[in-house]
Amino acid sequence: MASNATLPGWFDPLESIVSTVFMMGSFVTIILYFMEVLILVTLRNTVYKGMFYQIFTVGIIVDVFSLVNNYFGCVFPAKGYFQDFYLSMGTFVGQMYLMIAWTARGIQGCTVVALALNRATAVCLPIKHKQIWNSKYIWLVHVFQLGIGLCIGTSLITQNFYWKYERNGIYIQFENQNFRRGFFMSAYVIETIFVACIMIINVTMVIAFRSKYKVRLSTQPHLNQKVMSEKQRQEYNLNIVAGLTCVAEIVYYCYVIYVFGINTSVPTRVFYLLYDVINDIYCGLSGWLLLIYSRSMRAHVTKMMRCPMFGFRRMRIMIPPEQQFASSTNVERDKNTSNRRVPTCGTPC
């Protein structure tokens, strides 16, 4: 990668401001995730029941680990924090950072695909949806969700690394450049597969959802204006979520293509600054979407913030199970669902 000497003078204050802002934002996001995980686990048999929420919960736990790992393994060393400690440990901390980061990225991609499939069956195969996701073989979904990421991360166990000095900070680097090129190209291929699957699944769901909605309007003209307005609002919410999640995936994908395929000589500090920003946004998006588009989650989080222990004890009786996400997908107003970086629709199971 290029030397720090090639960077303009304004990059130093920009790097400092961006890092500080996103560090504060990540701290707030981690607190939010902590509350959401408590809520999801506590109410896993009532309000947040089903395979969708099991996959979702694992996903946001991985997001938290990814955020924390990125700061302790990348941001802090880059800013020169605790440098003596990092150097005294050799490259162990840096290697663990890379292993966890790549493991988490694999799990995140598989989580998105799994959630997309869950929502796709809810829309395209509503009758068989519960049968599919309550099968005795459903544990294979978690094997898929976790397995690919663990394989990616453990492939770095035997590799050697070194700390590269840039300005006042240090950055972990691969010693074997041939392995580095092959590893990054593999990451590009895997990311391409993830994005292709997500786009195909979501396009299919959007088409199926619109088609079923039009058919219901034509076959059930007695639907009142209130129901139609509610459906329009729900579809608008789905479009917002779809746009945000697609943009996040595409931005991440474009970044992977650029730095791992097109321009592999991006300056180290620029590479890690952009990566940190994208990682923070990507890891935090699901939790904030859950908060925005889930009425029950907003109520639970608000209650916990006002009175943490009292709100936690009363979560089980505070919200009826039927009050779910604002983005329902059937006119009969069945139990709603949320979205984790996947623009989908249907009842989770």
mmCIF file of C-alpha atoms in Angstrom:
data_model
loop_
_atom_site.group_PDB
_atom_site.id
_atom_site.type_symbol
_atom_site.label_atom_id
_atom_site.label_comp_id
_atom_site.label_asym_id
_atom_site.label_seq_id
_atom_site.Cartn_x
_atom_site.Cartn_y
_atom_site.Cartn_z
ATOM 1 C CA MET A 1 0.000 0.000 0.000
ATOM 2 C CA ALA A 2 1.035 3.564 -0.575
ATOM 3 C CA SER A 3 2.990 5.547 1.980
ATOM 4 C CA ASN A 4 1.439 8.026 4.371
ATOM 5 C CA ALA A 5 3.708 10.691 2.828
ATOM 6 C CA THR A 6 1.515 10.746 -0.283
ATOM 7 C CA LEU A 7 -1.562 11.883 1.664
ATOM 8 C CA PRO A 8 -2.546 15.597 1.685
ATOM 9 C CA GLY A 9 -2.311 17.684 4.845
ATOM 10 C CA TRP A 10 -6.071 17.931 5.329
ATOM 11 C CA PHE A 11 -6.383 14.152 5.727
ATOM 12 C CA ASP A 12 -5.096 14.211 9.327
ATOM 13 C CA PRO A 13 -7.887 16.408 10.789
ATOM 14 C CA LEU A 14 -10.469 14.665 8.589
ATOM 15 C CA GLU A 15 -9.361 11.268 9.881
ATOM 16 C CA SER A 16 -9.529 12.491 13.484
ATOM 17 C CA ILE A 17 -13.003 14.018 13.139
ATOM 18 C CA VAL A 18 -14.491 11.032 11.301
ATOM 19 C CA SER A 19 -13.015 8.534 13.762
ATOM 20 C CA THR A 20 -14.314 10.467 16.781
ATOM 21 C CA VAL A 21 -17.825 10.902 15.377
ATOM 22 C CA PHE A 22 -18.204 7.251 14.421
ATOM 23 C CA MET A 23 -16.696 6.097 17.705
ATOM 24 C CA MET A 24 -19.387 7.984 19.604
ATOM 25 C CA GLY A 25 -22.073 6.661 17.277
ATOM 26 C CA SER A 26 -20.852 3.082 17.710
ATOM 27 C CA PHE A 27 -20.953 3.455 21.498
ATOM 28 C CA VAL A 28 -24.635 4.436 21.290
ATOM 29 C CA THR A 29 -25.309 1.590 18.847
ATOM 30 C CA ILE A 30 -23.730 -0.981 21.175
ATOM 31 C CA ILE A 31 -25.965 0.198 24.039
ATOM 32 C CA LEU A 32 -29.003 -0.080 21.758
ATOM 33 C CA TYR A 33 -27.980 -3.579 20.691
ATOM 34 C CA PHE A 34 -27.540 -4.622 24.309
ATOM 35 C CA MET A 35 -31.130 -3.609 25.054
ATOM 36 C CA GLU A 36 -32.476 -5.215 21.888
ATOM 37 C CA VAL A 37 -30.725 -8.521 22.565
ATOM 38 C CA LEU A 38 -32.157 -8.587 26.112
ATOM 39 C CA ILE A 39 -35.623 -7.902 24.712
ATOM 40 C CA LEU A 40 -35.378 -10.461 21.907
ATOM 41 C CA VAL A 41 -34.101 -13.192 24.231
ATOM 42 C CA THR A 42 -36.585 -12.434 27.013
ATOM 43 C CA LEU A 43 -39.588 -12.386 24.662
ATOM 44 C CA ARG A 44 -38.385 -15.129 22.313
ATOM 45 C CA ASN A 45 -41.439 -17.284 23.041
ATOM 46 C CA THR A 46 -44.047 -14.535 22.718
ATOM 47 C CA VAL A 47 -43.661 -11.297 20.781
ATOM 48 C CA TYR A 48 -40.449 -12.252 18.972
ATOM 49 C CA LYS A 49 -41.198 -15.896 18.372
ATOM 50 C CA GLY A 50 -39.993 -17.851 15.344
ATOM 51 C CA MET A 51 -36.977 -18.773 13.286
ATOM 52 C CA PHE A 52 -36.728 -15.287 11.828
ATOM 53 C CA TYR A 53 -35.951 -13.808 15.217
ATOM 54 C CA GLN A 54 -33.538 -16.597 16.105
ATOM 55 C CA ILE A 55 -31.501 -15.815 12.999
ATOM 56 C CA PHE A 56 -31.862 -12.096 13.616
ATOM 57 C CA THR A 57 -30.693 -12.340 17.227
ATOM 58 C CA VAL A 58 -27.569 -14.277 16.252
ATOM 59 C CA GLY A 59 -26.920 -11.693 13.559
ATOM 60 C CA ILE A 60 -27.046 -8.643 15.804
ATOM 61 C CA ILE A 61 -24.901 -10.364 18.444
ATOM 62 C CA VAL A 62 -22.283 -10.874 15.718
ATOM 63 C CA ASP A 63 -22.698 -7.209 14.754
ATOM 64 C CA VAL A 64 -21.832 -6.170 18.313
ATOM 65 C CA PHE A 65 -18.731 -8.378 18.324
ATOM 66 C CA SER A 66 -17.734 -6.947 14.943
ATOM 67 C CA LEU A 67 -18.065 -3.349 16.176
ATOM 68 C CA VAL A 68 -16.098 -3.968 19.386
ATOM 69 C CA ASN A 69 -13.459 -6.007 17.571
ATOM 70 C CA ASN A 70 -12.973 -3.290 14.959
ATOM 71 C CA TYR A 71 -12.234 -0.641 17.589
ATOM 72 C CA PHE A 72 -9.932 -2.722 19.792
ATOM 73 C CA GLY A 73 -8.120 -4.359 16.881
ATOM 74 C CA CYS A 74 -8.018 -1.585 14.291
ATOM 75 C CA VAL A 75 -9.164 1.893 15.339
ATOM 76 C CA PHE A 76 -7.315 2.105 18.673
ATOM 77 C CA PRO A 77 -3.958 0.888 17.259
ATOM 78 C CA ALA A 78 -4.371 3.247 14.284
ATOM 79 C CA LYS A 79 -4.855 6.202 16.623
ATOM 80 C CA GLY A 80 -1.854 5.201 18.745
ATOM 81 C CA TYR A 81 -3.882 4.159 21.798
ATOM 82 C CA PHE A 82 -2.316 1.464 24.048
ATOM 83 C CA GLN A 83 0.495 1.033 21.542
ATOM 84 C CA ASP A 84 2.906 -0.432 24.072
ATOM 85 C CA PHE A 85 0.378 -3.112 24.959
ATOM 86 C CA TYR A 86 -0.241 -4.061 21.322
ATOM 87 C CA LEU A 87 3.475 -4.273 20.542
ATOM 88 C CA SER A 88 4.184 -6.259 23.724
ATOM 89 C CA MET A 89 1.719 -8.905 22.501
ATOM 90 C CA GLY A 90 3.513 -9.247 19.188
ATOM 91 C CA THR A 91 1.019 -9.676 16.362
ATOM 92 C CA PHE A 92 -1.438 -11.773 18.409
ATOM 93 C CA VAL A 93 -3.999 -8.992 18.880
ATOM 94 C CA GLY A 94 -3.784 -7.980 15.228
ATOM 95 C CA GLN A 95 -4.171 -11.546 14.022
ATOM 96 C CA MET A 96 -7.175 -12.102 16.311
ATOM 97 C CA TYR A 97 -8.681 -8.894 14.987
ATOM 98 C CA LEU A 98 -8.429 -10.100 11.382
ATOM 99 C CA MET A 99 -9.751 -13.556 12.211
ATOM 100 C CA ILE A 100 -12.769 -12.164 14.082
ATOM 101 C CA ALA A 101 -13.404 -9.483 11.459
ATOM 102 C CA TRP A 102 -13.469 -11.934 8.553
ATOM 103 C CA THR A 103 -15.462 -14.501 10.545
ATOM 104 C CA ALA A 104 -18.042 -11.853 11.408
ATOM 105 C CA ARG A 105 -18.247 -10.666 7.808
ATOM 106 C CA GLY A 106 -18.967 -14.195 6.600
ATOM 107 C CA ILE A 107 -21.647 -14.687 9.261
ATOM 108 C CA GLN A 108 -23.207 -11.319 8.435
ATOM 109 C CA GLY A 109 -23.482 -12.200 4.753
ATOM 110 C CA CYS A 110 -25.005 -15.608 5.508
ATOM 111 C CA THR A 111 -27.411 -14.016 7.999
ATOM 112 C CA VAL A 112 -28.700 -11.626 5.360
ATOM 113 C CA VAL A 113 -29.243 -14.477 2.911
ATOM 114 C CA ALA A 114 -30.977 -16.640 5.550
ATOM 115 C CA LEU A 115 -33.322 -13.834 6.563
ATOM 116 C CA ALA A 116 -34.075 -13.071 2.934
ATOM 117 C CA LEU A 117 -35.005 -16.716 2.345
ATOM 118 C CA ASN A 118 -37.220 -16.688 5.425
ATOM 119 C CA ARG A 119 -39.116 -13.669 4.199
ATOM 120 C CA ALA A 120 -39.228 -15.032 0.639
ATOM 121 C CA THR A 121 -40.994 -18.206 1.722
ATOM 122 C CA ALA A 122 -43.432 -16.110 3.762
ATOM 123 C CA VAL A 123 -44.406 -14.172 0.642
ATOM 124 C CA CYS A 124 -44.074 -16.757 -2.114
ATOM 125 C CA LEU A 125 -45.043 -19.895 -0.161
ATOM 126 C CA PRO A 126 -47.267 -18.635 2.683
ATOM 127 C CA ILE A 127 -49.028 -21.983 3.179
ATOM 128 C CA LYS A 128 -45.794 -23.975 3.472
ATOM 129 C CA HIS A 129 -43.812 -21.249 5.226
ATOM 130 C CA LYS A 130 -44.248 -22.500 8.807
ATOM 131 C CA GLN A 131 -43.786 -26.091 7.702
ATOM 132 C CA ILE A 132 -40.473 -25.206 6.061
ATOM 133 C CA TRP A 133 -39.083 -23.194 8.969
ATOM 134 C CA ASN A 134 -40.319 -25.578 11.676
ATOM 135 C CA SER A 135 -38.708 -28.608 10.054
ATOM 136 C CA LYS A 136 -36.499 -30.875 12.160
ATOM 137 C CA TYR A 137 -33.662 -30.044 9.767
ATOM 138 C CA ILE A 138 -33.924 -26.306 10.380
ATOM 139 C CA TRP A 139 -30.766 -26.425 12.523
ATOM 140 C CA LEU A 140 -28.918 -26.562 9.212
ATOM 141 C CA VAL A 141 -29.802 -22.881 8.775
ATOM 142 C CA HIS A 142 -27.635 -22.030 11.783
ATOM 143 C CA VAL A 143 -24.863 -24.259 10.429
ATOM 144 C CA PHE A 144 -25.010 -22.247 7.204
ATOM 145 C CA GLN A 145 -25.257 -18.962 9.129
ATOM 146 C CA LEU A 146 -22.143 -19.638 11.207
ATOM 147 C CA GLY A 147 -20.160 -22.213 9.233
ATOM 148 C CA ILE A 148 -18.942 -20.213 6.236
ATOM 149 C CA GLY A 149 -17.728 -17.330 8.402
ATOM 150 C CA LEU A 150 -15.874 -19.674 10.752
ATOM 151 C CA CYS A 151 -14.146 -21.335 7.787
ATOM 152 C CA ILE A 152 -13.051 -17.947 6.438
ATOM 153 C CA GLY A 153 -11.725 -16.763 9.790
ATOM 154 C CA THR A 154 -9.876 -19.950 10.703
ATOM 155 C CA SER A 155 -8.023 -19.888 7.371
ATOM 156 C CA LEU A 156 -5.893 -17.079 8.869
ATOM 157 C CA ILE A 157 -4.632 -19.123 11.832
ATOM 158 C CA THR A 158 -1.447 -20.280 10.102
ATOM 159 C CA GLN A 159 -0.580 -16.927 8.534
ATOM 160 C CA ASN A 160 2.114 -14.501 9.694
ATOM 161 C CA PHE A 161 1.505 -10.782 10.163
ATOM 162 C CA TYR A 162 3.383 -7.641 11.099
ATOM 163 C CA TRP A 163 2.548 -4.177 12.432
ATOM 164 C CA LYS A 164 2.990 -1.370 9.907
ATOM 165 C CA TYR A 165 3.751 2.121 11.262
ATOM 166 C CA GLU A 166 1.802 5.034 9.760
ATOM 167 C CA ARG A 167 2.006 8.485 11.356
ATOM 168 C CA ASN A 168 1.387 7.839 15.072
ATOM 169 C CA GLY A 169 -0.442 4.551 14.702
ATOM 170 C CA ILE A 170 0.109 0.937 13.713
ATOM 171 C CA TYR A 171 -1.816 -1.289 11.299
ATOM 172 C CA ILE A 172 -1.789 -5.064 11.026
ATOM 173 C CA GLN A 173 -0.602 -6.393 7.656
ATOM 174 C CA PHE A 174 -0.157 -9.743 5.882
ATOM 175 C CA GLU A 175 3.418 -10.925 5.438
ATOM 176 C CA ASN A 176 2.603 -13.294 2.577
ATOM 177 C CA GLN A 177 1.452 -11.051 -0.259
ATOM 178 C CA ASN A 178 0.530 -13.968 -2.495
ATOM 179 C CA PHE A 179 -1.808 -15.340 0.169
ATOM 180 C CA ARG A 180 -3.162 -11.818 0.708
ATOM 181 C CA ARG A 181 -4.085 -11.441 -2.961
ATOM 182 C CA GLY A 182 -5.722 -14.860 -3.079
ATOM 183 C CA PHE A 183 -7.585 -14.267 0.176
ATOM 184 C CA PHE A 184 -8.929 -10.899 -0.950
ATOM 185 C CA MET A 185 -10.012 -12.286 -4.314
ATOM 186 C CA SER A 186 -11.845 -15.077 -2.500
ATOM 187 C CA ALA A 187 -13.544 -12.436 -0.366
ATOM 188 C CA TYR A 188 -14.585 -10.643 -3.555
ATOM 189 C CA VAL A 189 -16.103 -13.834 -4.991
ATOM 190 C CA ILE A 190 -17.989 -14.639 -1.770
ATOM 191 C CA GLU A 191 -19.282 -11.072 -1.483
ATOM 192 C CA THR A 192 -20.445 -11.272 -5.118
ATOM 193 C CA ILE A 193 -22.407 -14.438 -4.347
ATOM 194 C CA PHE A 194 -23.999 -12.860 -1.276
ATOM 195 C CA VAL A 195 -25.090 -9.736 -3.145
ATOM 196 C CA ALA A 196 -26.372 -11.705 -6.147
ATOM 197 C CA CYS A 197 -28.458 -13.978 -3.898
ATOM 198 C CA ILE A 198 -29.842 -11.067 -1.909
ATOM 199 C CA MET A 199 -30.811 -9.088 -5.012
ATOM 200 C CA ILE A 200 -32.447 -12.078 -6.727
ATOM 201 C CA ILE A 201 -34.410 -13.029 -3.609
ATOM 202 C CA ASN A 202 -35.571 -9.501 -2.912
ATOM 203 C CA VAL A 203 -36.575 -8.757 -6.497
ATOM 204 C CA THR A 204 -38.582 -11.969 -6.492
ATOM 205 C CA MET A 205 -40.285 -10.994 -3.233
ATOM 206 C CA VAL A 206 -41.125 -7.480 -4.380
ATOM 207 C CA ILE A 207 -42.714 -8.832 -7.569
ATOM 208 C CA ALA A 208 -44.633 -11.498 -5.619
ATOM 209 C CA PHE A 209 -45.805 -8.997 -3.014
ATOM 210 C CA ARG A 210 -47.053 -6.473 -5.565
ATOM 211 C CA SER A 211 -48.740 -9.189 -7.608
ATOM 212 C CA LYS A 212 -50.596 -10.622 -4.597
ATOM 213 C CA TYR A 213 -51.599 -7.173 -3.400
ATOM 214 C CA LYS A 214 -53.090 -6.259 -6.781
ATOM 215 C CA VAL A 215 -54.920 -9.579 -6.991
ATOM 216 C CA ARG A 216 -56.469 -9.047 -3.555
ATOM 217 C CA LEU A 217 -57.628 -5.559 -4.459
ATOM 218 C CA SER A 218 -59.245 -6.816 -7.667
ATOM 219 C CA THR A 219 -60.884 -9.862 -6.045
ATOM 220 C CA GLN A 220 -61.915 -8.107 -2.821
ATOM 221 C CA PRO A 221 -63.327 -4.710 -3.887
ATOM 222 C CA HIS A 222 -65.123 -4.412 -0.530
ATOM 223 C CA LEU A 223 -61.839 -3.499 1.201
ATOM 224 C CA ASN A 224 -62.378 -0.080 2.754
ATOM 225 C CA GLN A 225 -60.224 2.964 2.208
ATOM 226 C CA LYS A 226 -58.661 2.692 5.663
ATOM 227 C CA VAL A 227 -57.266 -0.757 4.884
ATOM 228 C CA MET A 228 -55.989 0.435 1.488
ATOM 229 C CA SER A 229 -54.301 3.452 3.062
ATOM 230 C CA GLU A 230 -52.707 1.185 5.659
ATOM 231 C CA LYS A 231 -51.363 -1.067 2.927
ATOM 232 C CA GLN A 232 -49.943 1.929 1.072
ATOM 233 C CA ARG A 233 -48.188 3.068 4.238
ATOM 234 C CA GLN A 234 -46.835 -0.421 4.855
ATOM 235 C CA GLU A 235 -45.588 -0.689 1.283
ATOM 236 C CA TYR A 236 -43.938 2.720 1.628
ATOM 237 C CA ASN A 237 -42.144 1.503 4.779
ATOM 238 C CA LEU A 238 -40.970 -1.588 2.942
ATOM 239 C CA ASN A 239 -39.633 0.565 0.104
ATOM 240 C CA ILE A 240 -37.675 2.714 2.568
ATOM 241 C CA VAL A 241 -36.142 -0.343 4.218
ATOM 242 C CA ALA A 242 -35.449 -1.898 0.822
ATOM 243 C CA GLY A 243 -33.649 1.223 -0.346
ATOM 244 C CA LEU A 244 -31.503 1.544 2.780
ATOM 245 C CA THR A 245 -30.535 -2.102 2.941
ATOM 246 C CA CYS A 246 -29.768 -2.336 -0.766
ATOM 247 C CA VAL A 247 -27.635 0.808 -0.611
ATOM 248 C CA ALA A 248 -25.676 -0.602 2.361
ATOM 249 C CA GLU A 249 -25.012 -3.883 0.581
ATOM 250 C CA ILE A 250 -24.087 -2.220 -2.711
ATOM 251 C CA VAL A 251 -21.737 0.289 -1.037
ATOM 252 C CA TYR A 252 -19.983 -2.500 0.861
ATOM 253 C CA TYR A 253 -19.782 -4.559 -2.308
ATOM 254 C CA CYS A 254 -18.385 -1.691 -4.372
ATOM 255 C CA TYR A 255 -15.761 -1.041 -1.725
ATOM 256 C CA VAL A 256 -14.737 -4.699 -1.734
ATOM 257 C CA ILE A 257 -14.450 -4.684 -5.527
ATOM 258 C CA TYR A 258 -12.391 -1.510 -5.545
ATOM 259 C CA VAL A 259 -9.837 -2.255 -2.818
ATOM 260 C CA PHE A 260 -9.560 -6.007 -3.346
ATOM 261 C CA GLY A 261 -9.762 -6.102 -7.119
ATOM 262 C CA ILE A 262 -9.334 -2.784 -8.936
ATOM 263 C CA ASN A 263 -6.908 -0.793 -6.789
ATOM 264 C CA THR A 264 -4.927 -2.918 -4.327
ATOM 265 C CA SER A 265 -2.469 -0.072 -3.594
ATOM 266 C CA VAL A 266 -4.844 2.170 -1.624
ATOM 267 C CA PRO A 267 -2.906 3.976 1.162
ATOM 268 C CA THR A 268 -3.147 2.064 4.415
ATOM 269 C CA ARG A 269 -4.729 4.891 6.397
ATOM 270 C CA VAL A 270 -7.291 5.602 3.677
ATOM 271 C CA PHE A 271 -8.135 1.913 3.372
ATOM 272 C CA TYR A 272 -8.767 1.491 7.094
ATOM 273 C CA LEU A 273 -10.607 4.813 7.520
ATOM 274 C CA LEU A 274 -13.090 3.911 4.771
ATOM 275 C CA TYR A 275 -13.383 0.371 6.066
ATOM 276 C CA ASP A 276 -14.086 1.590 9.613
ATOM 277 C CA VAL A 277 -16.822 3.951 8.404
ATOM 278 C CA ILE A 278 -18.508 1.336 6.222
ATOM 279 C CA ASN A 279 -18.224 -1.324 8.918
ATOM 280 C CA ASP A 280 -19.776 0.926 11.568
ATOM 281 C CA ILE A 281 -22.703 1.813 9.312
ATOM 282 C CA TYR A 282 -23.196 -1.743 8.120
ATOM 283 C CA CYS A 283 -23.071 -3.270 11.616
ATOM 284 C CA GLY A 284 -25.349 -0.634 13.119
ATOM 285 C CA LEU A 285 -27.976 -0.503 10.391
ATOM 286 C CA SER A 286 -29.974 -3.566 11.462
ATOM 287 C CA GLY A 287 -30.457 -2.416 15.038
ATOM 288 C CA TRP A 288 -31.675 1.029 14.047
ATOM 289 C CA LEU A 289 -34.013 -0.363 11.376
ATOM 290 C CA LEU A 290 -35.450 -2.716 13.980
ATOM 291 C CA LEU A 291 -36.038 0.231 16.298
ATOM 292 C CA ILE A 292 -37.580 2.415 13.590
ATOM 293 C CA TYR A 293 -39.905 -0.123 11.995
ATOM 294 C CA SER A 294 -40.937 -2.176 15.034
ATOM 295 C CA ARG A 295 -43.641 -0.630 17.183
ATOM 296 C CA SER A 296 -43.179 -3.200 19.921
ATOM 297 C CA MET A 297 -39.383 -2.774 19.974
ATOM 298 C CA ARG A 298 -39.711 1.003 20.236
ATOM 299 C CA ALA A 299 -42.081 0.575 23.172
ATOM 300 C CA HIS A 300 -39.800 -1.933 24.895
ATOM 301 C CA VAL A 301 -36.646 0.134 24.408
ATOM 302 C CA THR A 302 -38.396 3.307 25.587
ATOM 303 C CA LYS A 303 -39.604 1.524 28.706
ATOM 304 C CA MET A 304 -36.117 0.211 29.482
ATOM 305 C CA MET A 305 -34.575 3.651 29.005
ATOM 306 C CA ARG A 306 -37.058 5.291 31.369
ATOM 307 C CA CYS A 307 -36.691 2.703 34.099
ATOM 308 C CA PRO A 308 -34.179 -0.040 33.171
ATOM 309 C CA MET A 309 -34.871 -2.723 35.794
ATOM 310 C CA PHE A 310 -38.590 -2.077 36.116
ATOM 311 C CA GLY A 311 -38.996 -1.933 32.340
ATOM 312 C CA PHE A 312 -37.065 -5.167 31.906
ATOM 313 C CA ARG A 313 -39.249 -7.010 34.436
ATOM 314 C CA ARG A 314 -42.456 -5.794 32.795
ATOM 315 C CA MET A 315 -41.503 -6.486 29.183
ATOM 316 C CA ARG A 316 -43.508 -9.711 29.083
ATOM 317 C CA ILE A 317 -46.824 -7.979 29.792
ATOM 318 C CA MET A 318 -46.252 -4.582 28.229
ATOM 319 C CA ILE A 319 -46.996 -5.293 24.553
ATOM 320 C CA PRO A 320 -49.541 -7.801 23.218
ATOM 321 C CA PRO A 321 -47.978 -10.402 20.882
ATOM 322 C CA GLU A 322 -50.077 -9.238 17.938
ATOM 323 C CA GLN A 323 -48.534 -5.740 17.962
ATOM 324 C CA GLN A 324 -45.586 -6.270 15.688
ATOM 325 C CA PHE A 325 -43.802 -4.471 12.912
ATOM 326 C CA ALA A 326 -45.376 -1.682 10.946
ATOM 327 C CA SER A 327 -44.481 -3.440 7.705
ATOM 328 C CA SER A 328 -47.106 -6.182 7.617
ATOM 329 C CA THR A 329 -47.596 -7.920 4.313
ATOM 330 C CA ASN A 330 -51.133 -9.246 4.355
ATOM 331 C CA VAL A 331 -54.474 -7.460 4.331
ATOM 332 C CA GLU A 332 -55.790 -9.586 7.198
ATOM 333 C CA ARG A 333 -53.250 -7.747 9.436
ATOM 334 C CA ASP A 334 -51.438 -10.856 10.558
ATOM 335 C CA LYS A 335 -48.452 -10.677 12.870
ATOM 336 C CA ASN A 336 -45.875 -8.314 11.385
ATOM 337 C CA THR A 337 -42.163 -8.676 10.989
ATOM 338 C CA SER A 338 -39.020 -6.581 10.763
ATOM 339 C CA ASN A 339 -36.020 -6.412 8.553
ATOM 340 C CA ARG A 340 -32.340 -6.906 9.023
ATOM 341 C CA ARG A 341 -30.571 -5.304 6.080
ATOM 342 C CA VAL A 342 -32.913 -7.296 3.802
ATOM 343 C CA PRO A 343 -35.820 -5.586 2.032
ATOM 344 C CA THR A 344 -38.348 -8.373 2.492
ATOM 345 C CA CYS A 345 -41.862 -9.016 3.644
ATOM 346 C CA GLY A 346 -43.980 -11.712 5.217
ATOM 347 C CA THR A 347 -44.615 -13.326 8.578
ATOM 348 C CA PRO A 348 -41.478 -14.714 10.226
ATOM 349 C CA CYS A 349 -41.462 -18.195 11.599
#
